[in-house]
Coordinates of C-alpha atoms and ligand atoms in Angstrom, one line a residue:
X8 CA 61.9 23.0 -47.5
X9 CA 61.4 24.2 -43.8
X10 CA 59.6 21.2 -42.5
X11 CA 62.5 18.7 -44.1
X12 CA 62.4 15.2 -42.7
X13 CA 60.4 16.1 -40.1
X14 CA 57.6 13.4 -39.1
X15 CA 54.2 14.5 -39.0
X16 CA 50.4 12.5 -37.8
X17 CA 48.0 14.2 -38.6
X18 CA 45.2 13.7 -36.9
X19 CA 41.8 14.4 -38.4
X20 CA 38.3 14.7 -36.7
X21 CA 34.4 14.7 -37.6
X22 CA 33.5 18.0 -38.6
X23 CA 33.4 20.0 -41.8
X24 CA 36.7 21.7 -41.4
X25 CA 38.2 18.2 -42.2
X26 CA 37.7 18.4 -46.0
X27 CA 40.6 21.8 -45.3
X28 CA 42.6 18.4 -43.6
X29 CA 43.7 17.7 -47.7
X30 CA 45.0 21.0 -48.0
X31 CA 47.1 21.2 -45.1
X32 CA 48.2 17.8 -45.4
X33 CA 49.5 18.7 -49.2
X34 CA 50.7 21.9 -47.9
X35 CA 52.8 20.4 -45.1
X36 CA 54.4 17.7 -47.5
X37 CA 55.3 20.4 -50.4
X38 CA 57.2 21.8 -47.2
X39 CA 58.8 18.5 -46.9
X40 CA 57.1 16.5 -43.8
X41 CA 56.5 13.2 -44.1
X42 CA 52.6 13.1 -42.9
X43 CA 51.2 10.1 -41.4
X44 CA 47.3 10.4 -41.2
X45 CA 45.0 9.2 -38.4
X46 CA 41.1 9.9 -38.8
X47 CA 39.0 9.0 -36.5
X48 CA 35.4 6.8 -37.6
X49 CA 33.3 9.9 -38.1
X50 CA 36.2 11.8 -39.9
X51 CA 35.6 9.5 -42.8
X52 CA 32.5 10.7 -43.0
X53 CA 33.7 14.0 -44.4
X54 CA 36.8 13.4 -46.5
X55 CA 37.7 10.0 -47.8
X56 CA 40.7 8.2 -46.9
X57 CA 41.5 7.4 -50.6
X58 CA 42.2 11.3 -51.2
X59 CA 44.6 11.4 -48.2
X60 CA 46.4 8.5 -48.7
X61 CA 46.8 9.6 -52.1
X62 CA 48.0 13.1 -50.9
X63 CA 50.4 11.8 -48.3
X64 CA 51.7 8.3 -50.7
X65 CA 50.7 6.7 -47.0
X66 CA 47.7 4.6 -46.2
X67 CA 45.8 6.2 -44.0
X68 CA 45.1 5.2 -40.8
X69 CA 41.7 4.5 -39.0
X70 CA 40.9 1.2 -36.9
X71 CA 42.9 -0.6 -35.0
X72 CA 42.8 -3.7 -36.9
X73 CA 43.0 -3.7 -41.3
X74 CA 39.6 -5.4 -41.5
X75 CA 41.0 -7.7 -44.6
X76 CA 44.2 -9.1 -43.3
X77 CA 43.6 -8.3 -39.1
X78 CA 47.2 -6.3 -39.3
X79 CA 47.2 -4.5 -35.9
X80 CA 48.2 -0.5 -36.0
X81 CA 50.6 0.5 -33.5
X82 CA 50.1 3.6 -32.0
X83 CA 52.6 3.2 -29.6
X84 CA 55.1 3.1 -32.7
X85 CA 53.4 6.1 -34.4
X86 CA 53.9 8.0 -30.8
X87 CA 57.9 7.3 -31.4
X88 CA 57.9 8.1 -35.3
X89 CA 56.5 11.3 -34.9
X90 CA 58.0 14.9 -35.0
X91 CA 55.2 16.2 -34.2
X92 CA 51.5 15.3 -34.0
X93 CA 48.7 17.7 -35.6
X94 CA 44.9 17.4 -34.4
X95 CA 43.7 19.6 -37.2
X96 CA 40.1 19.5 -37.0
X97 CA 40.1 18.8 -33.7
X98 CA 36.1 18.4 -32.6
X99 CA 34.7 18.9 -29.4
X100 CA 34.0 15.6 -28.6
X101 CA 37.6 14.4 -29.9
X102 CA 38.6 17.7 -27.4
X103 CA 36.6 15.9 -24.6
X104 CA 38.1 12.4 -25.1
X105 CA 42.0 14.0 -25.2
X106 CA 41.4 15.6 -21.5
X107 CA 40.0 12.7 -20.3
X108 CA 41.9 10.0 -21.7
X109 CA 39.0 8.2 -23.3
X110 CA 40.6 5.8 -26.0
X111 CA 38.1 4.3 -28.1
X112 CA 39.7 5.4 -31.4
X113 CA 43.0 5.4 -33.0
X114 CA 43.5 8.8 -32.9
X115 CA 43.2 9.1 -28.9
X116 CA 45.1 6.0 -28.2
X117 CA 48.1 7.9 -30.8
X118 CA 47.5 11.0 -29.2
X119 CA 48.0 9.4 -25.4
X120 CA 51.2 7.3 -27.0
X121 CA 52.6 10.7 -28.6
X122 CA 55.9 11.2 -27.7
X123 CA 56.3 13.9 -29.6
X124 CA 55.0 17.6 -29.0
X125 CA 51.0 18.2 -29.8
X126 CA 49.2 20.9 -31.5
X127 CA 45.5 21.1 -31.7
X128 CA 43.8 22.9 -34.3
X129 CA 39.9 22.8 -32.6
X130 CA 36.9 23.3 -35.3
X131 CA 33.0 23.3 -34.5
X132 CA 29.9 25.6 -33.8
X133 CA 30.2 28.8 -32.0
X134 CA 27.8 27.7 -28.8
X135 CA 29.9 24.2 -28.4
X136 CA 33.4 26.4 -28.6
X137 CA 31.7 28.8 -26.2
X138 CA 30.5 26.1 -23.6
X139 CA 32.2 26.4 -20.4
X140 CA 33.0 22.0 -20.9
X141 CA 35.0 23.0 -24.0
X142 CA 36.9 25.8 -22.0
X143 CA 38.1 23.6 -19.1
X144 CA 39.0 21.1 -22.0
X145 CA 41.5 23.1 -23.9
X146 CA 42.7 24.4 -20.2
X147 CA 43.5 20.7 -19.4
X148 CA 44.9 19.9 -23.0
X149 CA 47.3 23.2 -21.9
X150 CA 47.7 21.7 -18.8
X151 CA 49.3 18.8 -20.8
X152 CA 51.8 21.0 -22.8
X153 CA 49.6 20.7 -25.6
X154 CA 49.5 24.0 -28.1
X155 CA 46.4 25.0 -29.0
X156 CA 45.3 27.0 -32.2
X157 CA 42.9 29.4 -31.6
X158 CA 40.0 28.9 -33.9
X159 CA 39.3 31.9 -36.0
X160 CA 35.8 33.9 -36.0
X161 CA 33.6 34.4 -39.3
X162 CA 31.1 32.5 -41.1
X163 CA 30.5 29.0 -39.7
X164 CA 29.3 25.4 -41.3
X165 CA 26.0 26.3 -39.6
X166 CA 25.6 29.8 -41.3
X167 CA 26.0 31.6 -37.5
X168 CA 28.6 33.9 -37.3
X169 CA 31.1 33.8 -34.6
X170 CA 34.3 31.8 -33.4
X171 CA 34.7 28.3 -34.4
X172 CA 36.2 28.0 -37.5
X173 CA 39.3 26.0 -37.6
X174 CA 42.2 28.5 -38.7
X175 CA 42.9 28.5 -42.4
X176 CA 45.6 25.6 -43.7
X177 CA 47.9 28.2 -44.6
X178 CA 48.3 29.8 -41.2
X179 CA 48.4 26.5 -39.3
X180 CA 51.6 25.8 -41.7
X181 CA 53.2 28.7 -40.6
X182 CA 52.8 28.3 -36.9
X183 CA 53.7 24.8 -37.3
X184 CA 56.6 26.5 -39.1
X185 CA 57.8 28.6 -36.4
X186 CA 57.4 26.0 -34.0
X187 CA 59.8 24.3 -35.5
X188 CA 62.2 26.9 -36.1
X189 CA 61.8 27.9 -32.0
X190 CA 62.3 24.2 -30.9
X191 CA 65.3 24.1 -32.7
X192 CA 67.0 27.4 -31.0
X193 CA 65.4 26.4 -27.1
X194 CA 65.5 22.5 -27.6
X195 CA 66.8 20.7 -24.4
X196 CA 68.4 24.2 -23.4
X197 CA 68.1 24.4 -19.4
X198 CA 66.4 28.1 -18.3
X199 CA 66.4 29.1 -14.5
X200 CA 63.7 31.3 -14.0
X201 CA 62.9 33.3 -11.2
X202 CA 59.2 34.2 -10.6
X203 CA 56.7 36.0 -7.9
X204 CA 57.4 38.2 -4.7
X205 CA 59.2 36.6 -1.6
X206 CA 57.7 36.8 2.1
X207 CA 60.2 37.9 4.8
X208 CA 58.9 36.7 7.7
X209 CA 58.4 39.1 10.8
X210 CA 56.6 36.2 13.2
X211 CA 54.5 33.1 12.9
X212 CA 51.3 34.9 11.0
X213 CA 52.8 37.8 9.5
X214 CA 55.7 39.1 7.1
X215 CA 56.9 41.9 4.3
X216 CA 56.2 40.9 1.4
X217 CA 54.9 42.6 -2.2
X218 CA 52.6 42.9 -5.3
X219 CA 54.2 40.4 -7.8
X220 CA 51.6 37.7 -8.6
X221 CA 54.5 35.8 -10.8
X222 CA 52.2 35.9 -14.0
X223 CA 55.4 37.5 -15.7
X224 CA 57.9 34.5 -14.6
X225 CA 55.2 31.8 -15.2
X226 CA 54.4 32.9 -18.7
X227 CA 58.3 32.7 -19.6
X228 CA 58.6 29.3 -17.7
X229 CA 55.5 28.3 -20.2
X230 CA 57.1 29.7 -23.4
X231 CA 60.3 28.1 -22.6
X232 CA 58.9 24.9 -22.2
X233 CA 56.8 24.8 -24.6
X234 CA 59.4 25.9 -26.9
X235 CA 61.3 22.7 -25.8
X236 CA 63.8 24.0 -23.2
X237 CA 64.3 21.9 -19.5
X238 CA 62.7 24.8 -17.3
X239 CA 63.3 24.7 -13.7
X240 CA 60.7 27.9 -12.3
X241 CA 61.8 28.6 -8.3
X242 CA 58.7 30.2 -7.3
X243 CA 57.9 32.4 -4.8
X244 CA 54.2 32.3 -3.1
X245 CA 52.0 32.4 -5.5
X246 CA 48.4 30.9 -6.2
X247 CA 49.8 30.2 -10.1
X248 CA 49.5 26.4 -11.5
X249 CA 52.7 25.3 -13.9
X250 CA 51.7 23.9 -16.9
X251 CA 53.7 22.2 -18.5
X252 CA 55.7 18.8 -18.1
X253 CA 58.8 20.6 -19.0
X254 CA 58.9 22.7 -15.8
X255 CA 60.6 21.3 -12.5
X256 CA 59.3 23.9 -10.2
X257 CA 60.5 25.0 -6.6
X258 CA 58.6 26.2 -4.0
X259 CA 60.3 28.8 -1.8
X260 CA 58.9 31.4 0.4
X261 CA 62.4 33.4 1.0
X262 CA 64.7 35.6 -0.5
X263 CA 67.3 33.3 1.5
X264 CA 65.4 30.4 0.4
X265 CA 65.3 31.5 -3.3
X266 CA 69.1 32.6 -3.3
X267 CA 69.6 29.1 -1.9
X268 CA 68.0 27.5 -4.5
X269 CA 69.2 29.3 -7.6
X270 CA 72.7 29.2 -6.6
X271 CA 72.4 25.3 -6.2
X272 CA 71.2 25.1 -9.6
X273 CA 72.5 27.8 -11.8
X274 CA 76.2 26.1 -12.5
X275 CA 74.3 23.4 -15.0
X276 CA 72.3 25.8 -16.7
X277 CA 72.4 27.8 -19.3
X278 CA 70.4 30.4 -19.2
X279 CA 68.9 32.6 -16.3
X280 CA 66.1 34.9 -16.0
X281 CA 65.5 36.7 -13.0
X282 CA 61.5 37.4 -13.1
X283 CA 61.0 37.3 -9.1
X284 CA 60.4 40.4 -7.0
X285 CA 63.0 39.4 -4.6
X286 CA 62.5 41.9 -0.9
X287 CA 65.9 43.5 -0.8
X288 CA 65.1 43.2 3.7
X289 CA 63.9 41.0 5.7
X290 CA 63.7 41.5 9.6
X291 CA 66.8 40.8 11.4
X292 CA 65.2 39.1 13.8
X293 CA 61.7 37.0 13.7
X294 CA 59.1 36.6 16.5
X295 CA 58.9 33.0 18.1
X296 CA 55.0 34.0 19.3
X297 CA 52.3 36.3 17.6
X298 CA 53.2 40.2 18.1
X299 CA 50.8 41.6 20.2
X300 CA 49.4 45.0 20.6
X301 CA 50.1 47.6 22.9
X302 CA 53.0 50.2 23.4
X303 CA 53.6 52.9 21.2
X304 CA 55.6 52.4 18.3
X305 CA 56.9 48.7 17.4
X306 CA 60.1 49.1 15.6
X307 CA 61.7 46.4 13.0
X308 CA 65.1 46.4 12.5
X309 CA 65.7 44.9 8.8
X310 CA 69.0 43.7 7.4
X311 CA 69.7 43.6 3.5
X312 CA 69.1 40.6 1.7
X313 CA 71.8 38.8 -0.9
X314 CA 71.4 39.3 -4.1
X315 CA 70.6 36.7 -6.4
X316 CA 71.0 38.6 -9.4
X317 CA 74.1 40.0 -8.4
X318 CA 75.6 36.7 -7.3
X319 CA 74.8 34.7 -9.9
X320 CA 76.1 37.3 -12.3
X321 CA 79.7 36.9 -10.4
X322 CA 79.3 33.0 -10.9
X323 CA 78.7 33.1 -14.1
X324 CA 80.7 32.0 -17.3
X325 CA 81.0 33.0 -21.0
X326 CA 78.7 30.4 -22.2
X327 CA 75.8 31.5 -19.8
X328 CA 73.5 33.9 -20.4
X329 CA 71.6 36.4 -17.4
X330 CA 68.8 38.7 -17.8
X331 CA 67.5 40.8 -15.2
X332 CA 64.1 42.7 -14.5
X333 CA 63.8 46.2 -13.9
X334 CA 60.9 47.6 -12.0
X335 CA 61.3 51.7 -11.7
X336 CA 59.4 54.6 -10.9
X337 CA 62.2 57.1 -12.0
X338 CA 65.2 57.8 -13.8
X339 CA 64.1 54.3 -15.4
X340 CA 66.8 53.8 -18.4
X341 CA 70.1 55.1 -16.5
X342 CA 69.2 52.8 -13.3
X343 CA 68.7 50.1 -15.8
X344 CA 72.1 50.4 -17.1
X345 CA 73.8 50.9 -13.6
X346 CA 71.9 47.2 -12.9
X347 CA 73.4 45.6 -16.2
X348 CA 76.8 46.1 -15.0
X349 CA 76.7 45.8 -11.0
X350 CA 74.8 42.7 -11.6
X351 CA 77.1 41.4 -14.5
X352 CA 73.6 41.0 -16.7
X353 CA 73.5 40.5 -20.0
X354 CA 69.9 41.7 -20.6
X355 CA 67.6 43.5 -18.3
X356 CA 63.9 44.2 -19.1
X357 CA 62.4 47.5 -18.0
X358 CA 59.1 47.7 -16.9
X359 CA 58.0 50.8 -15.7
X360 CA 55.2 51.8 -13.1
X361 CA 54.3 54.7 -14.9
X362 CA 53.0 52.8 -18.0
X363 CA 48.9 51.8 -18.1
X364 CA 48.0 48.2 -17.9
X365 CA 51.9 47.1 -16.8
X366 CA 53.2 46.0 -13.8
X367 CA 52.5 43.6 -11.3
X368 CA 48.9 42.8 -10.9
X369 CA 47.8 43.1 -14.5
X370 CA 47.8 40.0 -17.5
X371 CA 49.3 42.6 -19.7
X372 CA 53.3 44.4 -19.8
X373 CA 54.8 46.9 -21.2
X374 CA 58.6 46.3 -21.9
X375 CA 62.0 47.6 -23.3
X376 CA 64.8 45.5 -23.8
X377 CA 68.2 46.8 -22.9
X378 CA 71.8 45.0 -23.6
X379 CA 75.1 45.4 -22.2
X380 CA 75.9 48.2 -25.2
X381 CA 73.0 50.3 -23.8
X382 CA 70.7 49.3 -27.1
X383 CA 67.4 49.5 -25.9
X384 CA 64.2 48.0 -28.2
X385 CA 60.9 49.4 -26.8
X386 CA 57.6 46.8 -27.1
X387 CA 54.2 48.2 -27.3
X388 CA 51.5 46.8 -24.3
X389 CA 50.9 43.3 -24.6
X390 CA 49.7 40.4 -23.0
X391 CA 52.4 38.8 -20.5
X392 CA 52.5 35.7 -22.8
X393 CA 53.1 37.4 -25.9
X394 CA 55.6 39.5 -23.7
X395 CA 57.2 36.4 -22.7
X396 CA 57.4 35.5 -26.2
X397 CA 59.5 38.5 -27.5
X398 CA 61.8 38.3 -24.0
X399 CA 63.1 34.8 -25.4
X400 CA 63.0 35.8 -28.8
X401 CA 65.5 38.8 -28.2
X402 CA 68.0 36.9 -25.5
X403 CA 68.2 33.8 -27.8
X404 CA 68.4 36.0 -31.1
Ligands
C5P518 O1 68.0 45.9 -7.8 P1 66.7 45.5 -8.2 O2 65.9 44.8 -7.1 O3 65.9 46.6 -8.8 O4 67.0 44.4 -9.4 C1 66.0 43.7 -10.0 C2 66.6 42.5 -10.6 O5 67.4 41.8 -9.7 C3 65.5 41.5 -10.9 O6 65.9 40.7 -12.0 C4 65.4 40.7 -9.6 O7 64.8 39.4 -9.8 C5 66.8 40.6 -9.2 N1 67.1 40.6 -7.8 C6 67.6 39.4 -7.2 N2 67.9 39.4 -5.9 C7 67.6 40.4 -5.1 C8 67.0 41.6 -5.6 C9 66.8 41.6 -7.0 O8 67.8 38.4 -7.9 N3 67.9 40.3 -3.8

């Protein structure tokens, strides 16, 4: 019984896919939910409410008002009740109404009272999934937290091939399934995470600075929120947007600044990952006015940085847990291991220059995982979510 006393609403669109609604519904009880189920108008024009209620032992529930006895449905106390809420078909037009707040239906107004986390299982024809509208939909729904189910590609209601097809009942349980089970390792756990490159400045227009673009950091901030963690990100300059309501992000430009800011922070949390390519020099002395040209050589003196890493590794105590990032272009495993221990790390993830498609400007990564007894677990190359995904896996194992 993996889903035991866990409090489902299932929410349940217009479109064909809603007739696979019974079968998930049944398949999420015999896992032991409790599933409340909302369907909107047009929903009920594909699968009756007498089937579901008698699935879930629950009367369904559609309008606001029961038309016999004018008993008002609270979504606001569905929004509290809930474990979890499950759009499963989600349509495009129920999509459009979710990012947009448009709450003429009991399903939006439940889904703008959840409380709980949301995951949307979207269903229709391949040229509405493909419409650019849809796309910046399920980019706001993310932008909300919301977790959104791929739709699968194959034969569709319309007899077109292509992608549209809500995923199969079976597979929705187990994601919902291994939601779960990660919400109940990362729930309310607090994650510093270090992301993107740091700017030393040399005068008022110019500075050292590198490559990192922060995808790496941002995609563990998202996985850690979404997997219910309290996430504060302390970002370097980046042009990344946070998405998730679980993220307190900081803005620093720094090394000094960043140090500043994780060290403030780091004695109430529990975990830290150090994602940001921190500049191990900054100038030792910054321009008040715009270097000009002229002479021959201009020469910078730079002076080392602190490091974070390092310091938060000596402030650190036996119920905290540090990993590091290791960028190398040689000798890549021994330097690795010299890091765990002068940083006082408990995990540090390679990634090496020297690998296709990983490294700083690319969506994809290529990692190995290395703990303080040298064990080192290679991944293959991945994109820097699903990267993100086994990082968290491995350090909360
Ligand atoms: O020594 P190196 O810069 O290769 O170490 C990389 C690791 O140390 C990364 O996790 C990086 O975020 C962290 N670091 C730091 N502060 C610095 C330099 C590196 O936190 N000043």
């Amino acid at each position: 019984m993996t889903l035991k006393n866990k409090h489902i609403v299932l929410g349940i669109s217009g479109s064909i896919a809603a007739y696979k609604a019974a079968s998930l519904a049944r398949l999420l009880i015999k896992a032991g939910a409790e599933v409340q189920i909302v369907i909107t108008p047009s929903g009920k024009e594909f699968i009756t409410p007498v089937t579901l209620s008698t699935l879930t032992g629950k009367p369904v529930v559609s309008e606001f008002f029961t038309a016999n006895d004018g008993t008002w449905h609270s979504h606001v106390d569905l929004g509290q009740w809930a474990d979890l809420m499950l759009i499963a078909p989600a349509t495009a037009s129920t999509l459009g109404k979710m990012a947009n707040g448009i709450a003429d239906n009991m399903l939006i107004t439940t889904y703008m009272s959840m409380k709980a986390p949301v995951i949307v299982a979207p269903a229709m024809d391949l040229d509405m999934f493909a419409h650019p509208a849809t796309t910046k939909n399920l980019d706001i729904l993310r932008s909300y937290g919301n977790i959104i189910i791929e739709p699968a590609s194959g034969e569709l209601a319309s007899h077109l091939i292509g992608k549209g097809r809500m995923e199969e009942p079976e597979n929705i349980l187990a994601l919902v399934e291994d939601f779960f089970s990660k919400q109940s390792i990362l729930s309310k756990k607090k994650i510093l995470i270090t992301a993107g490159p740091t700017y030393e400045k040399i005068d008022p227009v110019r500075f050292i600075g590198n490559y990192s673009s922060g995808k790496m950091g941002f995609s563990l901030a998202e996985e850690c929120a979404v997997r219910g963690a309290e996430v504060t990100l302390v970002a370097g300059p980046v042009s990344l947007k946070v998405n998730h309501p679980n993220i307190t992000r900081i803005d620093v430009e720094s090394a000094e600044e960043m140090y500043n800011a994780s060290i403030k922070v780091f004695p109430s949390m529990d975990t830290a990952i150090l994602c940001a390519a921190v500049a191990d020099f900054r100038p030792a002395e910054q321009y008040e006015e715009k270097v000009k040209r002229g002479g021959d050589i201009l020469n910078i003196s730079l002076v080392p940085n602190k490091d974070i890493a390092a310091s938060l590794g000596k402030m650190k105590k036996a119920n905290q847990l540090l990993v590091g990032f290791a960028l190398e272009t040689n000798d890549e495993e021994s330097n690795a291991l010299k890091k765990i221990v002068k940083k006082n790390l408990d995990f540090i993830v390679l990634n090496s220059l020297n690998d296709a498609g990983a490294g700083f400007k690319y969506d994809t990564n290529k990692i190995a995982i290395i703990n303080r007894n040298g064990e080192r677990i290679d991944f293959a190359l991945k994109s820097k979510k699903e990267v993100a995904s086994d990082i968290i896996d491995e350090t909360f194992r």
